[in-house]
Coordinates of C-alpha atoms in Angstrom, one line a residue:
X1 CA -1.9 -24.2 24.7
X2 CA 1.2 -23.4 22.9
X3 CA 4.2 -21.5 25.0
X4 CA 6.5 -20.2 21.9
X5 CA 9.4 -18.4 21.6
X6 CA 11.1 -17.1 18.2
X7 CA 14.6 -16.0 17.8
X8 CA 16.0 -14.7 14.7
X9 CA 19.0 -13.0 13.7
X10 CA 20.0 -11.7 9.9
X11 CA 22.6 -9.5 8.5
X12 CA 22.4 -7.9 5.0
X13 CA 25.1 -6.0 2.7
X14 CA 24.8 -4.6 -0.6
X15 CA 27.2 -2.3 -2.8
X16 CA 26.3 -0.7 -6.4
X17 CA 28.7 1.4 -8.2
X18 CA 26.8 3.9 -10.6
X19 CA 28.1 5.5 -14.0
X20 CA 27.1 7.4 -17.4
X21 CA 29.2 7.2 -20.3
X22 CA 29.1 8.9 -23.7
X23 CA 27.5 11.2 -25.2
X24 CA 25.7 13.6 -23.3
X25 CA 25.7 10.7 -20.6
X26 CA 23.4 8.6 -22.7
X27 CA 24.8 5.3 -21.7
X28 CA 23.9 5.0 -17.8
X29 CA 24.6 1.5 -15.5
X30 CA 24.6 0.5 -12.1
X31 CA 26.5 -3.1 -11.3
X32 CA 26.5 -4.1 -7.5
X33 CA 26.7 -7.2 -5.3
X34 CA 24.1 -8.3 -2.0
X35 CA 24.7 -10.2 0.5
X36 CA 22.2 -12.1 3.2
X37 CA 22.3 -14.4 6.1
X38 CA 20.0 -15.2 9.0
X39 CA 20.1 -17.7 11.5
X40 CA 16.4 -18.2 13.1
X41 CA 15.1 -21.0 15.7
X42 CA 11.2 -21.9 16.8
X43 CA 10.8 -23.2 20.3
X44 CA 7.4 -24.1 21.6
X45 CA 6.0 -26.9 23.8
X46 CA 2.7 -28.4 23.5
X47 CA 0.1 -29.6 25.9
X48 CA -2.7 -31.3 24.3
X49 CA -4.5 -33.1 26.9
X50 CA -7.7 -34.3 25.5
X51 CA -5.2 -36.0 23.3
X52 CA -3.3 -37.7 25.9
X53 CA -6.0 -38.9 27.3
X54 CA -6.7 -40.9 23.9
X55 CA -3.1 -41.5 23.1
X56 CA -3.9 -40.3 19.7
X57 CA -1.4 -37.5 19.6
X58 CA 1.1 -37.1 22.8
X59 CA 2.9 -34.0 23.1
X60 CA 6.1 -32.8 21.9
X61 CA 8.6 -30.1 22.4
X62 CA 9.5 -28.4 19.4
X63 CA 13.0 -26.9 18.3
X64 CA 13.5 -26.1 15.0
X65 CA 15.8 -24.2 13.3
X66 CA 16.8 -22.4 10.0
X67 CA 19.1 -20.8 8.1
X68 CA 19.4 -18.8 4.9
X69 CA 22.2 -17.4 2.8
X70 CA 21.8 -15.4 -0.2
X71 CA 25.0 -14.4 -2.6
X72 CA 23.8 -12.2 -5.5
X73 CA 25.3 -9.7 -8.6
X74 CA 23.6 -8.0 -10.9
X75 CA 23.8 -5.3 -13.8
X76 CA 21.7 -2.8 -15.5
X77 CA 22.0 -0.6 -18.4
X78 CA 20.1 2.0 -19.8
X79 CA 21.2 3.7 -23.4
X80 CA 19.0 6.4 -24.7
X81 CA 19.1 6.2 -28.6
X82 CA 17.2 9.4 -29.0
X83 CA 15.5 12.1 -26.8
X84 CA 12.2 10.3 -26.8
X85 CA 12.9 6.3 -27.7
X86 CA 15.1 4.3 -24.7
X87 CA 16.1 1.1 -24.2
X88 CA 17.2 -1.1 -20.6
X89 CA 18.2 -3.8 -19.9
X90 CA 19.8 -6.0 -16.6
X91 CA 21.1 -9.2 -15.4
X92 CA 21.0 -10.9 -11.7
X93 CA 22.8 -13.7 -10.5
X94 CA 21.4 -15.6 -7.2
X95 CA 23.1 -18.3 -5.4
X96 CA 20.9 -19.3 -2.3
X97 CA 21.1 -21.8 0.2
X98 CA 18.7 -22.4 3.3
X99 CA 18.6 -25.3 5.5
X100 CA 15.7 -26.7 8.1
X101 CA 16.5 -28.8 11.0
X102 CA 13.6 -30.3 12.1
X103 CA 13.2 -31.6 16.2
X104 CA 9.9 -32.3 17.4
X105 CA 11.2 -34.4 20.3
X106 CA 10.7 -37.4 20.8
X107 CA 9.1 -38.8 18.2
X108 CA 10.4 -36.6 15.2
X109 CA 13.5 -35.6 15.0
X110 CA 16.2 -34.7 12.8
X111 CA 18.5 -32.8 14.2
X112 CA 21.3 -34.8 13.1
X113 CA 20.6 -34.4 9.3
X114 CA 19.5 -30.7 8.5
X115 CA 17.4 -30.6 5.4
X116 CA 19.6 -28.6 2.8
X117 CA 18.1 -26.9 0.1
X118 CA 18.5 -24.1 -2.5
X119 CA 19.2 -23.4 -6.2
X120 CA 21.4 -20.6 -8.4
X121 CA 20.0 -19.0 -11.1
X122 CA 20.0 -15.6 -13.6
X123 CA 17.7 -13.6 -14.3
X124 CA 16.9 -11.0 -16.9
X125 CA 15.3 -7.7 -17.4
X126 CA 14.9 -6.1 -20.5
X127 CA 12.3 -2.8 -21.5
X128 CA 11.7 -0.3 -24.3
X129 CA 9.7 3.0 -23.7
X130 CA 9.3 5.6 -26.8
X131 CA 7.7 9.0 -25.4
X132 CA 5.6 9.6 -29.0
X133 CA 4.8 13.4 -27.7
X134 CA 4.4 15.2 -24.6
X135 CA 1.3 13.5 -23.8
X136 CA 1.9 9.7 -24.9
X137 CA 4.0 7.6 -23.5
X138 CA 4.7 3.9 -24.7
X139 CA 6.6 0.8 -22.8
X140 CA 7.2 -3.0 -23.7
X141 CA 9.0 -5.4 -21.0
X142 CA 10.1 -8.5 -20.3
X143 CA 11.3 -10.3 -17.6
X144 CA 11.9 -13.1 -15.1
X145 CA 11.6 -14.2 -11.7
X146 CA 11.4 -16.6 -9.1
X147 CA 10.6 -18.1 -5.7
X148 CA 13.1 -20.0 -3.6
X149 CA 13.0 -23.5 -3.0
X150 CA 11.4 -23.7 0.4
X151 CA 10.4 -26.6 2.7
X152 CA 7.3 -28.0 3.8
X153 CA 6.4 -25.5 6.7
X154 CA 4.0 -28.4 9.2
X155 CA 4.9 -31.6 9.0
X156 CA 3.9 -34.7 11.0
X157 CA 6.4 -37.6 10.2
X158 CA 10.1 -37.3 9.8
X159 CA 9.6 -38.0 5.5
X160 CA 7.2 -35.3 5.1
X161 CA 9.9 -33.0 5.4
X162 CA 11.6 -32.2 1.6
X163 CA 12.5 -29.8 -0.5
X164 CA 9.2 -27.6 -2.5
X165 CA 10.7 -26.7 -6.1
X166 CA 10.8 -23.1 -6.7
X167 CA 8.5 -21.0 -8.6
X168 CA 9.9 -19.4 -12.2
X169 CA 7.9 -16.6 -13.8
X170 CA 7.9 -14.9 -17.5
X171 CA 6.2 -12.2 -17.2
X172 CA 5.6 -9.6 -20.5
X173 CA 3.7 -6.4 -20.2
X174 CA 2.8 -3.8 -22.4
X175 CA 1.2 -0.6 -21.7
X176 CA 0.6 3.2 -22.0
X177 CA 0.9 6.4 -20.5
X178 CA -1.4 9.3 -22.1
X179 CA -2.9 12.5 -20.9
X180 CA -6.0 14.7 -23.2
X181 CA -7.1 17.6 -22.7
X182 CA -5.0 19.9 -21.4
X183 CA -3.6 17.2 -19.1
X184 CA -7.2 17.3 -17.3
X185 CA -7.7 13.4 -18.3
X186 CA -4.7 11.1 -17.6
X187 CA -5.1 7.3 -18.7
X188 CA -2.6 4.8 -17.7
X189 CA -3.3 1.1 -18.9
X190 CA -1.0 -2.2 -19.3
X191 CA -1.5 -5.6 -20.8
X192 CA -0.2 -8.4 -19.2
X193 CA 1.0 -12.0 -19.2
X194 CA 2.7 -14.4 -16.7
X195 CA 3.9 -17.7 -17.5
X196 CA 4.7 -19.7 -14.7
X197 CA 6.9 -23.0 -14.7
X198 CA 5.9 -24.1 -12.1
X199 CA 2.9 -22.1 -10.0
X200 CA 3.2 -23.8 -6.7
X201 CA 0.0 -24.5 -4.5
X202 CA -1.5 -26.6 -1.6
X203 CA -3.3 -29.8 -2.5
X204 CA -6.0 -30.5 0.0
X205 CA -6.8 -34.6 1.7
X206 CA -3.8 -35.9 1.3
X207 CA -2.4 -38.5 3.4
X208 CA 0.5 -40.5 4.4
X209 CA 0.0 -44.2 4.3
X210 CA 3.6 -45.4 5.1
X211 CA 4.9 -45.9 8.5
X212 CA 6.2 -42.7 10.2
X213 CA 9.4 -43.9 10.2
X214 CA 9.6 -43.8 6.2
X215 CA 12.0 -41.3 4.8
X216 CA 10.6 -41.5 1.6
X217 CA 6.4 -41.8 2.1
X218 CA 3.9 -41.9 -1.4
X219 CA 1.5 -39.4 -1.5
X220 CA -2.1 -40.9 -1.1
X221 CA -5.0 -38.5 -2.3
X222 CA -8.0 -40.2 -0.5
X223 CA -10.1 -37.7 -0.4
X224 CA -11.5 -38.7 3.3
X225 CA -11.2 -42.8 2.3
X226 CA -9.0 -45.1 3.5
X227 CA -5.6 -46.3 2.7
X228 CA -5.3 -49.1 0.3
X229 CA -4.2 -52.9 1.8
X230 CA -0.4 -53.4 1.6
X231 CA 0.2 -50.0 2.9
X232 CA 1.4 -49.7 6.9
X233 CA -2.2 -47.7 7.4
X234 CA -4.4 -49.8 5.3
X235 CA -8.4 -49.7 6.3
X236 CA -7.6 -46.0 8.0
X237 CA -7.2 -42.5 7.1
X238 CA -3.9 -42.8 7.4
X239 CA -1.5 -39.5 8.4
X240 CA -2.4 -36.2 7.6
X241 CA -0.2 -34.4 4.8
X242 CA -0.1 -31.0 4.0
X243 CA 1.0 -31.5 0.6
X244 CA 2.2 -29.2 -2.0
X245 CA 2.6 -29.9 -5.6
X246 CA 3.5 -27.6 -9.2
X247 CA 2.2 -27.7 -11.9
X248 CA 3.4 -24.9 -15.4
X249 CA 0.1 -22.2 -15.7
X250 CA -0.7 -18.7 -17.5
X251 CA -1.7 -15.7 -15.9
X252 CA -3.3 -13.2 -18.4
X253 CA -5.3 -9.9 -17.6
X254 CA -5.1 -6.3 -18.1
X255 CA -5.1 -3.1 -15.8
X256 CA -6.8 0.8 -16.8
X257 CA -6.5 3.7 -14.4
X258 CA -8.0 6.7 -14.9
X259 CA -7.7 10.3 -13.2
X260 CA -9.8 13.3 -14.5
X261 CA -10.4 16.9 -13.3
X262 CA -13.1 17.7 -15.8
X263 CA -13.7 21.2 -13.5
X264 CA -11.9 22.9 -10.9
X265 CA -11.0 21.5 -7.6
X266 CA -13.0 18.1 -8.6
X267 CA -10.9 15.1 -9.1
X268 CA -12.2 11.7 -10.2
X269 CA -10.2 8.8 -10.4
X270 CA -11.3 5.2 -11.1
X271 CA -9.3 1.8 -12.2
X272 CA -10.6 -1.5 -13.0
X273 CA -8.4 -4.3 -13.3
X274 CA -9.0 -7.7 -15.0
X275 CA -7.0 -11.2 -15.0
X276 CA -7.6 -14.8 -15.5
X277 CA -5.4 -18.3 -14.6
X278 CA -5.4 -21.1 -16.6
X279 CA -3.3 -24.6 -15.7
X280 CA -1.7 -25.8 -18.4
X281 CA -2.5 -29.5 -17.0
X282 CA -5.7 -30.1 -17.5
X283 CA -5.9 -33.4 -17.8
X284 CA -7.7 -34.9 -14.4
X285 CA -7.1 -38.3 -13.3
X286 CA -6.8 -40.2 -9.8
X287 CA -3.1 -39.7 -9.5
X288 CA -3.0 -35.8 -11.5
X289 CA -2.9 -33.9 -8.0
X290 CA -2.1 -30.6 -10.3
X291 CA -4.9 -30.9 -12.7
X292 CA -7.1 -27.2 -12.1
X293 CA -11.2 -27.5 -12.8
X294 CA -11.1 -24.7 -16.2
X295 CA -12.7 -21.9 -14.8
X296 CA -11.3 -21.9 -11.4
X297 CA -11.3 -18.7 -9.4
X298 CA -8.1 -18.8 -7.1
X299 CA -8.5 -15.4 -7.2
X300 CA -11.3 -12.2 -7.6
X301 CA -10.9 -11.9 -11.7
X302 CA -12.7 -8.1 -11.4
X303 CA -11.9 -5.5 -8.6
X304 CA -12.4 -1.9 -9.1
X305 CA -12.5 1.3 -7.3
X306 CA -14.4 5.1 -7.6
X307 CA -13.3 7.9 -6.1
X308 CA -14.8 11.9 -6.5
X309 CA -13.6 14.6 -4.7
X310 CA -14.2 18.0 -4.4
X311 CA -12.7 21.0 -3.1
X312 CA -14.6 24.0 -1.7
X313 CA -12.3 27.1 -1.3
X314 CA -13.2 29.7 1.0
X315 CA -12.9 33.0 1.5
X316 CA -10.1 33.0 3.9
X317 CA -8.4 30.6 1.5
X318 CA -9.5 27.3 3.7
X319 CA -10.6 23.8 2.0
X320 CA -13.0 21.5 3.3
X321 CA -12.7 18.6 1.0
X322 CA -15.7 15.5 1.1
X323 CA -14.6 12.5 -0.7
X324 CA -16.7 9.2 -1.6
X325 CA -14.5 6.0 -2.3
X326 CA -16.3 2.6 -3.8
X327 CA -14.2 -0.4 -4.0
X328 CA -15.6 -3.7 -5.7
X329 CA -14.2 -7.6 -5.6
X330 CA -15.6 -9.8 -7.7
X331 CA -16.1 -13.8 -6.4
X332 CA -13.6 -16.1 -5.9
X333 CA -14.3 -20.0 -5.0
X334 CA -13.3 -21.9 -1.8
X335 CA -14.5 -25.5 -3.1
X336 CA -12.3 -28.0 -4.5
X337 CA -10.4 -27.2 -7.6
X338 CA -8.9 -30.6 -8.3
X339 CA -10.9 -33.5 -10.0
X340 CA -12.6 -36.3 -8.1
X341 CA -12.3 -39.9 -8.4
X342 CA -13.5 -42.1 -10.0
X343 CA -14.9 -40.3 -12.8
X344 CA -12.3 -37.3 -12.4
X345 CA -14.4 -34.7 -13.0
X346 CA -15.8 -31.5 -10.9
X347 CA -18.9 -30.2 -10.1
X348 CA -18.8 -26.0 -10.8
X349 CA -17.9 -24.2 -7.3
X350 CA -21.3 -22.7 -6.8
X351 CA -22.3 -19.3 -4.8
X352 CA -22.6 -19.0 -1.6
X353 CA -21.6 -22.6 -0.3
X354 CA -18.5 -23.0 -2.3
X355 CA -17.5 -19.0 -2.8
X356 CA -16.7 -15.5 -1.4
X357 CA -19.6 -13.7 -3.2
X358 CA -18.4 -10.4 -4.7
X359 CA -18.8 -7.4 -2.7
X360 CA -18.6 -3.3 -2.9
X361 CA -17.5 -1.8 0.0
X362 CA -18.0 2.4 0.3
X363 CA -15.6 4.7 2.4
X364 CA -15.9 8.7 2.8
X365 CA -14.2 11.3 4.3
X366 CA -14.3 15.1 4.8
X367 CA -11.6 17.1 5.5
X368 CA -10.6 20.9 6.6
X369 CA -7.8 21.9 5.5
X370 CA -6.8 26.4 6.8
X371 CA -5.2 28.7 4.8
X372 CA -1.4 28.4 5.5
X373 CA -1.8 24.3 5.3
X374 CA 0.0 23.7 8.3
X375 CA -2.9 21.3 9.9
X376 CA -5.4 19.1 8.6
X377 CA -9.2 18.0 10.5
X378 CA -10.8 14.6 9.0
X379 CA -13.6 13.2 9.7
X380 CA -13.3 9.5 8.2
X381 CA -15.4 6.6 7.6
X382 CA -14.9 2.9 6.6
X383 CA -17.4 0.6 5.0
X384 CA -20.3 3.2 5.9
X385 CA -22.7 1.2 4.6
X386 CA -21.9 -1.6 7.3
X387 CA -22.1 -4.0 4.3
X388 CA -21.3 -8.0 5.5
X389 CA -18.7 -10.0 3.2
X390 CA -16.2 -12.9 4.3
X391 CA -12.6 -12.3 3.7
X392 CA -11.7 -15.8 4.2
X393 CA -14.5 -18.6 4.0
X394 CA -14.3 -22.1 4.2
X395 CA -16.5 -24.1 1.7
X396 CA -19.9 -25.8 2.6
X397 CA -18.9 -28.9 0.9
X398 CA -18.9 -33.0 1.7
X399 CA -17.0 -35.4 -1.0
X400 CA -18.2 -38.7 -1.2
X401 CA -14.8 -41.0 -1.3
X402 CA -16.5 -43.6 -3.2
X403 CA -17.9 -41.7 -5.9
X404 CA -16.7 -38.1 -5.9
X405 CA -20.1 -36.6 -5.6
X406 CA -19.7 -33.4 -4.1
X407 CA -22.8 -32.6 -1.8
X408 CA -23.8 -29.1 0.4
X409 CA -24.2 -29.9 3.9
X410 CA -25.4 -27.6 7.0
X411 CA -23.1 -25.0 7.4
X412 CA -22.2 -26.2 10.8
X413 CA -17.9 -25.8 11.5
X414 CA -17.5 -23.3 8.5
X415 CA -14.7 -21.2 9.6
X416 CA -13.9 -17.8 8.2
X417 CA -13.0 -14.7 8.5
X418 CA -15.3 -11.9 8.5
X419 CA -15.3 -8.5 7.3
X420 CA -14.7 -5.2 9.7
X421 CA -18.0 -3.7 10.7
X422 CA -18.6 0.4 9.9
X423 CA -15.9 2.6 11.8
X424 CA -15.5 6.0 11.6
X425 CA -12.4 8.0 13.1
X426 CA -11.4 12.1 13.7
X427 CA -7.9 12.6 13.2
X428 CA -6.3 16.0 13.6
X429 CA -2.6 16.4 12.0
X430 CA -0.3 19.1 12.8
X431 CA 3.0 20.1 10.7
X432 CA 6.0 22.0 12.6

């Protein structure tokens, strides 16, 4: 068992200093500054005693702390060329600086030299939106972003713990706002792109093969072999390393939302929502840890949703309102996405034992609603047709280290995370 205590501290400031200038105030900015620090520490102990016993892991006391501090400006301006056509655009300049200092006393510690990290950079925002008539509206944007350089977050040797480059994103969207008849069918859909330089992501069985006390260890991908002779660990499996590497990679999809009252009192909305990841190395190879299998699912490339609702007025001027909601997530692949050795190619992630088969899940709800509105009665329900899906699966997969045949085996020690069962709730809300 683990006794752990966290501790964290932060403060946060932020001015902005708003304005219109011009004619009829069509030139409108806001410029500000933001400030952030935090100061946070991780304490736990560990008692492991099976592996005492062995003397293959003996236990540590952990102490870690970190730091971050964020230093940022940033500008935006809107100018309005016309009633209908618009034009934005703004600025931000980050200056960031964490640091990690790692103590897993006594064998790994580093206490004395803090892991510093951090990077500065601008980014930029700009947009266009021309309102063509009351009932269309138009938009094209632009604009970049990033993740901070973070750190390693479990490490098991003292040169495990470096710097993870950042994440930078392009990301270009187009898109449309447009109501028909009589504004009883509204239609809202965007085009997307996002170019990442680099996407950031785990790479699975790798190992350290370099003495712990390295500050500088090579990444060895052995894919459940053994280290190579010369190496501290050769004929073993070495030290585990949970390794992350970057690679550049485009996300491209497309989003449509719809919302129509076709009748009185009956609403029906629906969306559906499309995208799709490429890595822009594709080249596999025994050392490529970045190369992506084409046709990899990270992620669900469909979901969707259905919702009808009705109101019936009565009388008295009371609703009761039943609803019916469908939501539906296409499959998305737990095996490996990386290329296999020797021949460095992939055998297709296959349903079930190397997936999270797609899945529709249907909720519904009926609720009262009296005259004056002043409280509401629901009687709710979740998943009501108790369907089963994973949420989080591990693949039934074994790699052969020699050859890189990937074989199903017995599903025995497949972890996951499994879906919430049918529930159904009464909630009563009151306004005063």
């Amino acid at each position: 068992q683990t006794h752990y205590i966290q501790n964290h501290d932060e403060q946060q400031f932020e001015v902005q200093f708003n304005g219109a200038v011009g004619d009829a105030d069509r030139l409108g900015w806001t410029a500000g500054l933001f400030y952030f620090d935090s100061e946070s520490r991780a304490y736990n102990t560990t008692e492991f005693e099976a592996f005492n016993y062995t003397g293959g892991l003996l236990n540590f006391v952990a102490n870690d702390g970190y730091t971050t501090e964020n230093k940022s400006a940033f500008v935006h301006v809107t100018y309005d060329f016309t009633e209908r056509l618009r034009v934005s655009g703004g600025a931000r300049y980050t200056d960031e600086t964490k640091t990690n200092t790692f103590d897993h006393g006594p064998a790994l510690n580093r206490s004395d030299v803090p892991l510093v990290f951090g990077d500065s950079r601008t980014d930029w925002k700009v947009s266009v939106d021309f309102q063509l008539n009351d009932s269309m509206f138009l938009y094209a944007q632009a604009a970049t972003g990033f993740t901070s350089e973070s750190a390693t977050p479990r490490i098991f040797t003292v040169g495990q713990l470096m710097a993870l480059k950042g994440e930078e994103l392009l990301s270009e969207e187009i898109g449309a706002k447009l109501e028909f008849l009589d504004n009883r069918l509204r239609v809202n859909a965007a085009i997307f792109t996002s170019d990442y330089d680099p996407r950031i992501r785990q790479t699975g069985r790798v190992n350290q093969c370099a003495a712990p006390t390295q500050s500088n260890p090579i990444p060895y991908r052995l894919q459940g072999g053994t280290c190579p002779p010369g190496t501290f660990f050769a004929g073993s499996t070495g030290l585990p390393w949970f390794y992350y590497d970057n690679s550049p990679g485009t996300l491209d999809g497309y989003e449509v939302e719809l919302t129509a009252t076709p009748v009185e009192r009956l609403m029906i909305n629906f969306s559906l929502g499309q995208n799709e990841y490429e890595n822009t190395n594709n080249e596999p190879g025994p050392t490529n840890f970045t190369y992506i299998a084409p046709g990899y699912l990270f992620q669900p490339e469909f979901n969707s949703s259905l919702g009808i609702q009705y109101d019936f007025q009565f009388g008295n001027g009371g609703v009761l309102s039943p609803r019916i909601d469908a939501f539906y997530q296409s499959e998305r692949h737990t095996g490996p996405a990386n290329a296999r050795p020797p021949a460095h190619e992939i055998t297709a992630n296959t349903c079930p034992t190397q997936c999270i088969q797609d899945y529709t899940v249907f909720n519904a709800r009926l609720t009262y609603q009296p005259p004056n509105r002043d409280w509401r009665l629901a009687l709710w329900g979740t998943n009501i047709t108790d369907e089963f899906y994973w949420q989080q699966y591990s693949p039934e997969i074994t790699v052969n280290a020699t050859t890189g045949a990937i074989t199903s085996t017995a599903p025995f020690g497949r972890t996951g995370v499994a879906s919430p069962p049918r529930e159904w709730a009464l909630t009563i809300e009151k306004d005063f």
